Amino acid sequence: MANRRVGVVLVAAVVVMLAMAGCLGKDKALQPTETSAQAAERLEELLREAFAQLPSDVTVDRRLRVNAVPCDAPSDGGPEGRVFAERNAEIIPPASGAWSVTVVLPILSEFWEQKGYKVITDERFGNQHRYTVQLADGYRLFIRTYDRDGSYDVAVGASSPCVWEFGTPDPQ
């Protein structure tokens, strides 16, 4: 009989702990974040810093600027309703041909590694290269190069981690 009581008490304690953990986990997932506007501004800063490493005659063609793309909440384990910001640009070499866009990858990859960013993707094969780093706070920067029969297209971009558009789950 005593063993049965101990078993019931242990089961009850485990149920209470799991319920508390579930509640705490939900509260943790619903904590405030940066706003999508703050995330977008951070992306601009990261890209300005990266572009400053390139030759002075670089031309940056800003292709895509989005501030609030829905996140894939199930894939990152977080709650639905969050968004991320993204920036993409094309690097255009000077008409003088003084340098090639192929220098962008080694310059930026070395710079980002020196800053301590974690390398997520480093695929340098054939005519296409993909290189992605992640910062400690979840921001990502990337380079993509494509050989177009002797001329290269180079895209550089950044994306934020998932955030609440207005900083909290409830719009304010």
Short mmCIF file of C-alpha atoms in Angstrom, two decimals:
data_model
loop_
_atom_site.label_atom_id
_atom_site.label_comp_id
_atom_site.label_asym_id
_atom_site.label_seq_id
_atom_site.Cartn_x
_atom_site.Cartn_y
_atom_site.Cartn_z
CA MET A 1 0.00 0.00 0.00
CA ALA A 2 2.85 2.40 0.84
CA ASN A 3 4.50 1.66 -2.48
CA ARG A 4 1.25 2.51 -4.26
CA ARG A 5 1.01 5.87 -2.47
CA VAL A 6 4.61 6.69 -3.33
CA GLY A 7 3.91 5.78 -6.96
CA VAL A 8 0.81 8.02 -7.07
CA VAL A 9 2.74 10.89 -5.48
CA LEU A 10 5.60 10.48 -7.97
CA VAL A 11 3.22 10.40 -10.93
CA ALA A 12 1.44 13.51 -9.64
CA ALA A 13 4.76 15.30 -9.17
CA VAL A 14 5.87 14.42 -12.70
CA VAL A 15 2.54 15.65 -14.14
CA VAL A 16 2.83 18.95 -12.25
CA MET A 17 6.45 19.41 -13.42
CA LEU A 18 5.53 18.68 -17.04
CA ALA A 19 2.61 21.10 -16.89
CA MET A 20 4.86 23.80 -15.45
CA ALA A 21 7.52 23.12 -18.07
CA GLY A 22 4.92 23.38 -20.83
CA CYS A 23 3.69 26.69 -19.51
CA LEU A 24 7.18 28.07 -19.08
CA GLY A 25 8.13 26.90 -22.56
CA LYS A 26 5.13 28.66 -24.08
CA ASP A 27 5.84 31.85 -22.18
CA LYS A 28 9.45 31.72 -23.26
CA ALA A 29 8.45 31.32 -26.93
CA LEU A 30 6.12 34.32 -26.67
CA GLN A 31 8.71 36.72 -25.30
CA PRO A 32 9.08 40.10 -27.00
CA THR A 33 11.56 40.38 -29.87
CA GLU A 34 12.91 43.15 -32.01
CA THR A 35 10.30 44.64 -34.32
CA SER A 36 10.49 43.87 -38.02
CA ALA A 37 11.58 47.50 -38.58
CA GLN A 38 14.44 47.08 -36.08
CA ALA A 39 15.45 43.81 -37.75
CA ALA A 40 15.44 45.52 -41.16
CA GLU A 41 17.67 48.32 -39.85
CA ARG A 42 20.10 45.77 -38.39
CA LEU A 43 20.29 44.07 -41.81
CA GLU A 44 21.14 47.40 -43.41
CA GLU A 45 23.97 47.89 -40.89
CA LEU A 46 25.37 44.41 -41.48
CA LEU A 47 25.33 44.86 -45.25
CA ARG A 48 26.85 48.36 -45.09
CA GLU A 49 29.68 46.91 -43.02
CA ALA A 50 30.18 44.07 -45.52
CA PHE A 51 30.08 46.33 -48.59
CA ALA A 52 32.69 48.61 -46.97
CA GLN A 53 35.15 45.69 -47.27
CA LEU A 54 34.85 45.59 -51.07
CA PRO A 55 36.84 47.67 -53.57
CA SER A 56 35.83 51.32 -53.59
CA ASP A 57 34.50 51.22 -57.14
CA VAL A 58 31.93 48.52 -56.36
CA THR A 59 28.36 49.10 -57.46
CA VAL A 60 25.61 47.55 -55.36
CA ASP A 61 22.27 47.03 -57.02
CA ARG A 62 19.65 46.53 -54.33
CA ARG A 63 17.28 43.91 -55.68
CA LEU A 64 14.97 42.97 -52.85
CA ARG A 65 14.05 44.64 -49.60
CA VAL A 66 11.35 43.01 -47.53
CA ASN A 67 10.51 43.74 -43.92
CA ALA A 68 7.89 41.17 -42.99
CA VAL A 69 7.93 37.73 -44.62
CA PRO A 70 6.10 35.00 -42.66
CA CYS A 71 8.46 32.58 -40.88
CA ASP A 72 8.17 28.83 -41.12
CA ALA A 73 7.30 28.48 -37.44
CA PRO A 74 7.13 24.67 -37.44
CA SER A 75 10.64 24.41 -38.88
CA ASP A 76 12.27 26.50 -36.15
CA GLY A 77 10.09 25.24 -33.30
CA GLY A 78 8.68 28.68 -32.57
CA PRO A 79 5.15 30.02 -32.51
CA GLU A 80 3.28 31.00 -35.65
CA GLY A 81 2.66 34.62 -36.56
CA ARG A 82 6.27 35.76 -36.61
CA VAL A 83 8.06 37.32 -39.57
CA PHE A 84 11.60 37.92 -40.79
CA ALA A 85 13.26 40.67 -42.79
CA GLU A 86 15.52 40.11 -45.77
CA ARG A 87 17.82 42.15 -47.99
CA ASN A 88 19.45 41.07 -51.27
CA ALA A 89 21.84 42.91 -53.57
CA GLU A 90 23.79 42.25 -56.74
CA ILE A 91 27.45 43.23 -56.89
CA ILE A 92 28.39 44.80 -60.23
CA PRO A 93 32.07 45.07 -61.22
CA PRO A 94 33.45 48.33 -62.59
CA ALA A 95 33.29 48.86 -66.34
CA SER A 96 37.06 49.31 -66.30
CA GLY A 97 37.51 45.64 -65.44
CA ALA A 98 39.92 46.62 -62.66
CA TRP A 99 38.69 43.72 -60.56
CA SER A 100 36.38 40.76 -60.92
CA VAL A 101 33.30 39.97 -58.88
CA THR A 102 35.00 36.68 -58.05
CA VAL A 103 37.00 38.58 -55.39
CA VAL A 104 33.81 39.20 -53.40
CA LEU A 105 33.62 35.69 -51.93
CA PRO A 106 37.15 35.50 -50.51
CA ILE A 107 37.02 39.06 -49.20
CA LEU A 108 33.68 38.71 -47.39
CA SER A 109 34.17 35.13 -46.20
CA GLU A 110 37.49 36.07 -44.57
CA PHE A 111 35.98 39.24 -43.05
CA TRP A 112 33.00 37.37 -41.58
CA GLU A 113 35.16 34.55 -40.23
CA GLN A 114 37.47 37.11 -38.56
CA LYS A 115 34.39 38.57 -36.88
CA GLY A 116 33.63 35.13 -35.45
CA TYR A 117 30.48 34.42 -37.43
CA LYS A 118 29.60 30.74 -37.64
CA VAL A 119 29.92 29.25 -41.14
CA ILE A 120 26.66 27.47 -42.04
CA THR A 121 27.29 26.76 -45.74
CA ASP A 122 30.58 26.73 -47.63
CA GLU A 123 30.05 25.16 -51.03
CA ARG A 124 32.68 26.22 -53.55
CA PHE A 125 32.39 23.89 -56.48
CA GLY A 126 32.17 24.23 -60.22
CA ASN A 127 30.66 27.46 -61.42
CA GLN A 128 28.44 28.12 -58.43
CA HIS A 129 29.44 29.05 -54.91
CA ARG A 130 27.28 29.32 -51.82
CA TYR A 131 28.55 30.74 -48.57
CA THR A 132 26.41 31.51 -45.51
CA VAL A 133 27.31 32.65 -42.01
CA GLN A 134 25.20 33.08 -38.91
CA LEU A 135 25.71 35.54 -36.10
CA ALA A 136 25.18 34.61 -32.46
CA ASP A 137 21.81 36.42 -32.45
CA GLY A 138 20.44 34.47 -35.43
CA TYR A 139 21.08 36.95 -38.24
CA ARG A 140 22.47 35.39 -41.42
CA LEU A 141 24.61 36.79 -44.24
CA PHE A 142 25.23 35.06 -47.54
CA ILE A 143 27.05 35.18 -50.87
CA ARG A 144 25.97 33.36 -54.02
CA THR A 145 28.03 33.38 -57.22
CA TYR A 146 26.90 32.11 -60.60
CA ASP A 147 29.11 31.75 -63.67
CA ARG A 148 27.12 32.88 -66.73
CA ASP A 149 29.50 31.66 -69.43
CA GLY A 150 32.41 33.81 -68.42
CA SER A 151 30.62 36.62 -66.60
CA TYR A 152 29.68 36.20 -62.98
CA ASP A 153 26.57 37.18 -61.10
CA VAL A 154 27.23 37.74 -57.41
CA ALA A 155 24.43 38.15 -54.90
CA VAL A 156 25.03 39.23 -51.31
CA GLY A 157 22.23 39.27 -48.79
CA ALA A 158 21.11 39.00 -45.22
CA SER A 159 18.12 37.78 -43.26
CA SER A 160 16.94 38.27 -39.72
CA PRO A 161 15.80 35.63 -37.28
CA CYS A 162 12.04 35.27 -36.78
CA VAL A 163 10.62 38.24 -34.87
CA TRP A 164 7.20 39.59 -33.96
CA GLU A 165 6.31 42.31 -36.46
CA PHE A 166 5.58 44.81 -33.68
CA GLY A 167 7.91 43.26 -31.08
CA THR A 168 5.19 41.32 -29.26
CA PRO A 169 2.65 38.66 -30.29
CA ASP A 170 -0.15 41.23 -30.03
CA PRO A 171 -0.05 44.23 -32.40
CA GLN A 172 0.22 47.49 -30.50
#
